[in-house]
PDB file of C-alpha atoms in Angstrom:
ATOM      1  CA  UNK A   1     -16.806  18.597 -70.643  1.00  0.00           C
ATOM      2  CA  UNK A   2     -18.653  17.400 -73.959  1.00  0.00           C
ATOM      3  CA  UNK A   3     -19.527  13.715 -74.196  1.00  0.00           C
ATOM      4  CA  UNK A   4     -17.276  13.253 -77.073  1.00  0.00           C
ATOM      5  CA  UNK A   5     -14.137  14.294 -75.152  1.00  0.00           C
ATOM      6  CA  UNK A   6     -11.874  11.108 -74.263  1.00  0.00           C
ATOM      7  CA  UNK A   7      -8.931  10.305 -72.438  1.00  0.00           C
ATOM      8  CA  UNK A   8      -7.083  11.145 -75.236  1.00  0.00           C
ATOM      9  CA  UNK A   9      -7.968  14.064 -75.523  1.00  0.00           C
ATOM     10  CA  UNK A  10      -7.562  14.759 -72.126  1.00  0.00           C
ATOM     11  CA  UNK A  11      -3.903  13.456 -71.686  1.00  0.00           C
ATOM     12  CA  UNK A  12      -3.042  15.209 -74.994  1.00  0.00           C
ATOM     13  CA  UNK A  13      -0.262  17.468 -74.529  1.00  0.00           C
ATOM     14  CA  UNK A  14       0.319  20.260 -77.143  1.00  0.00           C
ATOM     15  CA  UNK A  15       3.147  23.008 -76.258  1.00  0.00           C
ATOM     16  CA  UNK A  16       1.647  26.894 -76.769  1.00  0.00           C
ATOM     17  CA  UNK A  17       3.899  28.858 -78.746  1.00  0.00           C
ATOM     18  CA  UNK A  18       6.188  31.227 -77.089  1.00  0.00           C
ATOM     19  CA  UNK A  19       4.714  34.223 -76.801  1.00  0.00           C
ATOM     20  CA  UNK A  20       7.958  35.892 -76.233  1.00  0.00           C
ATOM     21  CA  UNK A  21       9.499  34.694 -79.744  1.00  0.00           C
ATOM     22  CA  UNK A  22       7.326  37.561 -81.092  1.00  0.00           C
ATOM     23  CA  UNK A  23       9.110  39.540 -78.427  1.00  0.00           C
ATOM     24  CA  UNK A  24      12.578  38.241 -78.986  1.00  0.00           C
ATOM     25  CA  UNK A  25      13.734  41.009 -81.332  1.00  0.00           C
ATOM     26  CA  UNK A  26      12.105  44.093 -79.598  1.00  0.00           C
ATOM     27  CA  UNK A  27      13.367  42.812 -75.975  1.00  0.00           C
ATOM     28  CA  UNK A  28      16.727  42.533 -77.693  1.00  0.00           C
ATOM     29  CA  UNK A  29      16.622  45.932 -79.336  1.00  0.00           C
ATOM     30  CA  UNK A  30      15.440  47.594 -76.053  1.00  0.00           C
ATOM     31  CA  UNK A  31      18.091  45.931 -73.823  1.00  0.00           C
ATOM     32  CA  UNK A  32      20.956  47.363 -76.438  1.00  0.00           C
ATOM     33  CA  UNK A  33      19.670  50.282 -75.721  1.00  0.00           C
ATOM     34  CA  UNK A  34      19.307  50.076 -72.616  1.00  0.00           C
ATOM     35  CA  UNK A  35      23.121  48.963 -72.184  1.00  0.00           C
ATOM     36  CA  UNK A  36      24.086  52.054 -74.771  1.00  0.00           C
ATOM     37  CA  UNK A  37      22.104  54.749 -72.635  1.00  0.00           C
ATOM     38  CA  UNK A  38      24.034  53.358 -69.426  1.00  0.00           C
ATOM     39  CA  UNK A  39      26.739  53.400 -70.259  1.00  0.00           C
ATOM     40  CA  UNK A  40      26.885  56.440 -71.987  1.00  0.00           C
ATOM     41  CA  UNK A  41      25.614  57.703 -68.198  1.00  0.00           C
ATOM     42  CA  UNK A  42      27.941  55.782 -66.664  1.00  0.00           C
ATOM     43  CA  UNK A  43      31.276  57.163 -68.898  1.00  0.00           C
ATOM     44  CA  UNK A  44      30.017  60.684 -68.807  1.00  0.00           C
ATOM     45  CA  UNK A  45      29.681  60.496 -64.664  1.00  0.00           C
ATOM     46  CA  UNK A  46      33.466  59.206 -64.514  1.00  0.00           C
ATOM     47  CA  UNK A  47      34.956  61.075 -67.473  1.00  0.00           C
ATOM     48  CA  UNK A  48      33.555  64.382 -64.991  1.00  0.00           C
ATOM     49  CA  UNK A  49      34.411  62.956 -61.799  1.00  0.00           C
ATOM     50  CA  UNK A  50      38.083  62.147 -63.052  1.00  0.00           C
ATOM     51  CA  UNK A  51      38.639  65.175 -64.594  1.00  0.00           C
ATOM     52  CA  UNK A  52      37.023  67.290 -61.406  1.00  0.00           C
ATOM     53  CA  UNK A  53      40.133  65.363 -59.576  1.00  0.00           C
ATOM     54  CA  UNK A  54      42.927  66.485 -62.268  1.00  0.00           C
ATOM     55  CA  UNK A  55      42.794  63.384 -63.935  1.00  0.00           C
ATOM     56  CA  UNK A  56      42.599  62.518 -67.708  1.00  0.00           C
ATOM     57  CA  UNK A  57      41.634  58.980 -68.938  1.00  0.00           C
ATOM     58  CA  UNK A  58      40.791  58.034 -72.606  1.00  0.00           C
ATOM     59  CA  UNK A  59      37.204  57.950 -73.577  1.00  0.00           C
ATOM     60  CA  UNK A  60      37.627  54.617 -74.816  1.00  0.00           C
ATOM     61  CA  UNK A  61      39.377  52.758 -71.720  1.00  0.00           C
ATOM     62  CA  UNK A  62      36.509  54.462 -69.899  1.00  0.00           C
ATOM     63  CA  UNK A  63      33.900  52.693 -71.923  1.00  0.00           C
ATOM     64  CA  UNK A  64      35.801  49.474 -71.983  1.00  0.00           C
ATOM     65  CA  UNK A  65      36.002  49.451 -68.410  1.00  0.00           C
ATOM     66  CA  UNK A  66      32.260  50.447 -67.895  1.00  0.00           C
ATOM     67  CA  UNK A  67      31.027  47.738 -70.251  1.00  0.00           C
ATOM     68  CA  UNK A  68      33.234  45.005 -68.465  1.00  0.00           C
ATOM     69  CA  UNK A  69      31.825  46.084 -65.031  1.00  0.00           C
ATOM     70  CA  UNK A  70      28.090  45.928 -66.750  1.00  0.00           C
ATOM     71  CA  UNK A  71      28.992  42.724 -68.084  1.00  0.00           C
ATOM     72  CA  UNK A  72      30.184  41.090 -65.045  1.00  0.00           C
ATOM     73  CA  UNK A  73      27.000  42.220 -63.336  1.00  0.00           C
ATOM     74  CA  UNK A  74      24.889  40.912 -65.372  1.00  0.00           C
ATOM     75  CA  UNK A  75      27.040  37.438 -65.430  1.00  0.00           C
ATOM     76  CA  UNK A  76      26.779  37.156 -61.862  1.00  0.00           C
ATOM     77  CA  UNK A  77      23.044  38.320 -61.235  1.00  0.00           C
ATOM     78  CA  UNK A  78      22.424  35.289 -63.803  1.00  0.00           C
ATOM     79  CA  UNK A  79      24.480  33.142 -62.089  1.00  0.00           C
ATOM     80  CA  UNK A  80      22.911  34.115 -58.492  1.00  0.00           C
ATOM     81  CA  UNK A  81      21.162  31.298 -56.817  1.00  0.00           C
ATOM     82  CA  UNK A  82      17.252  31.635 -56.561  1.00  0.00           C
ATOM     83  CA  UNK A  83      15.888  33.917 -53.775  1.00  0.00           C
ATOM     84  CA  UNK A  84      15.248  31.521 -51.009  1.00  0.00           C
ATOM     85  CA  UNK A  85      11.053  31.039 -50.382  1.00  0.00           C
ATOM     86  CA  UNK A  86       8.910  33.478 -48.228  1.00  0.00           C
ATOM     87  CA  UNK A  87       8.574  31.843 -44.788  1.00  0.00           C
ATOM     88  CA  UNK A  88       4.886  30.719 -44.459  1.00  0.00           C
ATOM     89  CA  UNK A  89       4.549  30.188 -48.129  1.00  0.00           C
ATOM     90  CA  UNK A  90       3.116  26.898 -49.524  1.00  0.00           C
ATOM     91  CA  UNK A  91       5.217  24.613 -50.891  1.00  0.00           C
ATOM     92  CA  UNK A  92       3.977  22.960 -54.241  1.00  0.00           C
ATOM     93  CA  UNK A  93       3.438  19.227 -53.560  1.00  0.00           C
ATOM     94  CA  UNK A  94       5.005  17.045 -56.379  1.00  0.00           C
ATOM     95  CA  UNK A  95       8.310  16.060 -57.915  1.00  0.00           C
ATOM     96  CA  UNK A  96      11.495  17.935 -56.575  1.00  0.00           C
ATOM     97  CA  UNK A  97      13.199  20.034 -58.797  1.00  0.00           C
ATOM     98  CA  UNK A  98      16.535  17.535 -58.091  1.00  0.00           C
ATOM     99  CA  UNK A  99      19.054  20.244 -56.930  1.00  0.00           C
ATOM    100  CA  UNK A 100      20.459  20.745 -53.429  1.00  0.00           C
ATOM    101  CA  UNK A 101      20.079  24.166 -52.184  1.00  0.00           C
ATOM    102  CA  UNK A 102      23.345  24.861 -50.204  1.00  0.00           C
ATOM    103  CA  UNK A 103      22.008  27.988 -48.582  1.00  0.00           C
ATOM    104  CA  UNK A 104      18.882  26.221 -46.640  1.00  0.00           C
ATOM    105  CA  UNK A 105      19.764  25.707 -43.207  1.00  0.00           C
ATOM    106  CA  UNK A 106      18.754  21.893 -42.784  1.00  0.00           C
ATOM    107  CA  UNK A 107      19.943  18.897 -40.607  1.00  0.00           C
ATOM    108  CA  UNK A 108      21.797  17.436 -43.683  1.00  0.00           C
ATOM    109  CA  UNK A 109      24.036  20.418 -44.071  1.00  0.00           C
ATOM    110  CA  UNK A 110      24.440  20.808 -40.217  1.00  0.00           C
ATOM    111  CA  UNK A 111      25.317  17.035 -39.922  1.00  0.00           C
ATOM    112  CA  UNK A 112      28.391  17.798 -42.709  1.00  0.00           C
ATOM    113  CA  UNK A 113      29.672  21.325 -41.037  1.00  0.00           C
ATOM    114  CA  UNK A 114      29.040  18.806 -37.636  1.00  0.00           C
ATOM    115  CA  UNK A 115      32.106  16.854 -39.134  1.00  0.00           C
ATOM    116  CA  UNK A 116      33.471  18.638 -41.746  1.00  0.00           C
ATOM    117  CA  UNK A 117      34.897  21.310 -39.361  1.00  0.00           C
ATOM    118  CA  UNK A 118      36.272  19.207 -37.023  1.00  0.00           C
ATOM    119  CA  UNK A 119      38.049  16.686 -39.410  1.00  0.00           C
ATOM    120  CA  UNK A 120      39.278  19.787 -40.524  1.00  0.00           C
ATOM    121  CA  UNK A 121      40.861  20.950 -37.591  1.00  0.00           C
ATOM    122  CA  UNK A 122      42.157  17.838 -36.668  1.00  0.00           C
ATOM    123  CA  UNK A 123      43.808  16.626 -39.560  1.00  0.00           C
ATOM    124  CA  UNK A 124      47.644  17.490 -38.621  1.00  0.00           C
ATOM    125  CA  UNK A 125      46.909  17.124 -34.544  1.00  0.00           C
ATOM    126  CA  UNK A 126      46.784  13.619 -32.978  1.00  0.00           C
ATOM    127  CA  UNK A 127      45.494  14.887 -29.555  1.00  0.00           C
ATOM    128  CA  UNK A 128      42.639  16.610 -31.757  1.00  0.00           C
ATOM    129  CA  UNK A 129      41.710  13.926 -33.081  1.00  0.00           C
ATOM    130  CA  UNK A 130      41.865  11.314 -30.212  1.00  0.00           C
ATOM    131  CA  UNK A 131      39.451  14.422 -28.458  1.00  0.00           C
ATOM    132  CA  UNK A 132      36.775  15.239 -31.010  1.00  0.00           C
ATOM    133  CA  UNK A 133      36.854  12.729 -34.069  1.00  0.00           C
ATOM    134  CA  UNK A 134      37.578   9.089 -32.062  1.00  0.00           C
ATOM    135  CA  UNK A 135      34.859   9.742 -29.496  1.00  0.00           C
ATOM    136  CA  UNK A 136      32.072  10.603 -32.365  1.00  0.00           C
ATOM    137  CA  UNK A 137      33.236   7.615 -34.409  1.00  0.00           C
ATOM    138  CA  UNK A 138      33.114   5.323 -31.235  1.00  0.00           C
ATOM    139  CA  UNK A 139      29.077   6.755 -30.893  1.00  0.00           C
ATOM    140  CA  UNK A 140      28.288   5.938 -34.571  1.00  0.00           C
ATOM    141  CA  UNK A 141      29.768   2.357 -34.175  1.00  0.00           C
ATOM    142  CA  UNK A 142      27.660   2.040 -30.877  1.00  0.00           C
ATOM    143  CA  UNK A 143      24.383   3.186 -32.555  1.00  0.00           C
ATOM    144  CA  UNK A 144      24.888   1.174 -35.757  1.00  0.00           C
ATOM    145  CA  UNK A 145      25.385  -2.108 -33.108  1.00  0.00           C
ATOM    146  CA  UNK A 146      22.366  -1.127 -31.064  1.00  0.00           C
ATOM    147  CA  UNK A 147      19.682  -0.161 -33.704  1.00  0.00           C
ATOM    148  CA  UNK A 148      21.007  -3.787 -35.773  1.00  0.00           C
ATOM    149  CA  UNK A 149      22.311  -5.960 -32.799  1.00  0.00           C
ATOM    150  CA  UNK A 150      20.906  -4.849 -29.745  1.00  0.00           C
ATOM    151  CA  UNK A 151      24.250  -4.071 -28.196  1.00  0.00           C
ATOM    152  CA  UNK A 152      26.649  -1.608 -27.788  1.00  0.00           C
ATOM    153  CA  UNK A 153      31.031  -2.288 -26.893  1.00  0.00           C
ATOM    154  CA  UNK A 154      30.260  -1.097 -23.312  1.00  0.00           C
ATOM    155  CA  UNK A 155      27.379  -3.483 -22.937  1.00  0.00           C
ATOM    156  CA  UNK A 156      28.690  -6.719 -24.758  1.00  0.00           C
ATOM    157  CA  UNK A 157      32.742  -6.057 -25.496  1.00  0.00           C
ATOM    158  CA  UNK A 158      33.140  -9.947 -26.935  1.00  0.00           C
ATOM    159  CA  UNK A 159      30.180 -10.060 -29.416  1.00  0.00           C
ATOM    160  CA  UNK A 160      31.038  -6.230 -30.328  1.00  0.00           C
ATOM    161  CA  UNK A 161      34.311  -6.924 -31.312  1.00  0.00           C
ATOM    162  CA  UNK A 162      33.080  -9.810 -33.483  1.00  0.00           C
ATOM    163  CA  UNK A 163      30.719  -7.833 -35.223  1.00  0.00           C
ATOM    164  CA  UNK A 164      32.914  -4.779 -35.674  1.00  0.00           C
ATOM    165  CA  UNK A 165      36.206  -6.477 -36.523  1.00  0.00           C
ATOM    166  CA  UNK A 166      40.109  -6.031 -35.605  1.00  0.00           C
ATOM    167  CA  UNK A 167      41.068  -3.486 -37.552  1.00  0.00           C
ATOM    168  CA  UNK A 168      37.976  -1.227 -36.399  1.00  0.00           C
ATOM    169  CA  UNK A 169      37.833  -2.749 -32.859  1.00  0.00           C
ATOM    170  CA  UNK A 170      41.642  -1.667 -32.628  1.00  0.00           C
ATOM    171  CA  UNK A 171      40.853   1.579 -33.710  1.00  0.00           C
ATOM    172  CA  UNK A 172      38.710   2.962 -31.507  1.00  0.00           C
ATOM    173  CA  UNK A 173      39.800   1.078 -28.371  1.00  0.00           C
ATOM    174  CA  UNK A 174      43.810   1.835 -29.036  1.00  0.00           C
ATOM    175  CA  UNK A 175      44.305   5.241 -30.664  1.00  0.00           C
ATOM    176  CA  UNK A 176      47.098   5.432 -32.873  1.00  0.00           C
ATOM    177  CA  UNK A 177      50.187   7.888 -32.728  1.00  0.00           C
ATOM    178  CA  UNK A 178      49.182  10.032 -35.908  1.00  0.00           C
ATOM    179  CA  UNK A 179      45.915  11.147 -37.140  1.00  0.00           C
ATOM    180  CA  UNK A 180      44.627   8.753 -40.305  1.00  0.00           C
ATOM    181  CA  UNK A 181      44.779   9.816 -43.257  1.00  0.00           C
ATOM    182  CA  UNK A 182      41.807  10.514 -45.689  1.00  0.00           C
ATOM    183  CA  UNK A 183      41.943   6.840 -47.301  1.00  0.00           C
ATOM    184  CA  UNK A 184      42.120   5.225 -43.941  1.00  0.00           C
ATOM    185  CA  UNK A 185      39.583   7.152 -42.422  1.00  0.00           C
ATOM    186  CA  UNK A 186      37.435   6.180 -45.842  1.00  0.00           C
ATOM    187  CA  UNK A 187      38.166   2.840 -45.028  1.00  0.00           C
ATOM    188  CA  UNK A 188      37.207   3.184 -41.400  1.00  0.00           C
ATOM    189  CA  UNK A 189      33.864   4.674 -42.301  1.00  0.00           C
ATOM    190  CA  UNK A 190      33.130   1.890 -45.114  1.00  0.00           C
ATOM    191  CA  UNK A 191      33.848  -0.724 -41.889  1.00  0.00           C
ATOM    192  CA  UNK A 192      31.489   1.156 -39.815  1.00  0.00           C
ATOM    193  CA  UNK A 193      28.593   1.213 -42.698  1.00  0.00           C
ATOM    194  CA  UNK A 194      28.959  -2.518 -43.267  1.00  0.00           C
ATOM    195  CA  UNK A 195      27.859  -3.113 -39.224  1.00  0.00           C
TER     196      UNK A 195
END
């Protein structure tokens, strides 16, 4: 570094030029033909295996269909998600990109499936619920009171109630007849968030 360099200079950013907008036209060219020469293939391999079979199609509705098929492959290999990383390979420290990536296996996506699934199930069945939803909802009320209060319902029943209210005390110590429904269940979980 020369001693007339400054910060400036050093914090200047100045964006290259694309190298591929030189490019742009002869990648273009050579993917038409690409697509052309396939499928020409492709037609001529069908055209011959339909008419081996005794069957006659138009030339055209053969390219038509060809084309569609290339064009919906290439649609959905653009739309594919991202190959997922090698195992073992460094991560790059700094910002995250900012989008979720559905196929990792993580705790986040297990904790959803963990109650997705069984709300689920249970949404039309009362004894369902009362079985699998009521006793995981009575755990995350006891947590939330022991890692803010110190106390869980078992432990203290008269403070707990105070802290978690009627309407959510009621609920998990009486279940109900029916399953609730989505907006009551919201409203259950914004009581139990509020602890």
């Amino acid at each position: 570094m020369s001693e007339s360099t400054g910060l400036d200079d050093l914090f200047r950013f100045e964006e290259e030029p694309s190298a591929r907008s030189g490019r742009a036209r002869g990648g273009r060219v050579r993917w038409l033909f690409r697509l052309l020469l396939t499928t020409a293939g492709v037609t001529a391999v069908v055209l011959v295996g339909l008419r081996a079979v005794g069957l006659q199609l138009s030339i055209s509705i053969v390219v038509a269909g060809v084309l569609a098929v290339l064009t919906v492959r290439r649609v959905t290999a653009a739309l594919a998600p991202p190959p997922p990383p090698r195992s073992g390979a460094r991560t790059p420290a700094g910002e995250e990109p900012g989008a979720y990536n559905w196929a990792a296996r993580d705790a986040l996506r297990a904790a959803i499936n963990g109650w997705e699934r069984p709300l689920d199930w249970s949404s039309g069945n009362q004894e369902r619920f009362t079985e699998r939803i009521l006793p995981r909802l009575g755990e995350l009320a006891d947590e939330r009171l022991r890692q803010r209060h110190g106390l869980t319902r078992e432990a203290d029943p008269t403070r707990a109630r105070a802290l978690l209210g009627d309407p959510l005390w009621s609920f998990l110590e009486t279940p109900s007849r029916r399953p609730p429904s989505p907006r009551d269940l919201a409203a259950i979980v914004a009581e139990l968030e509020k602890i």
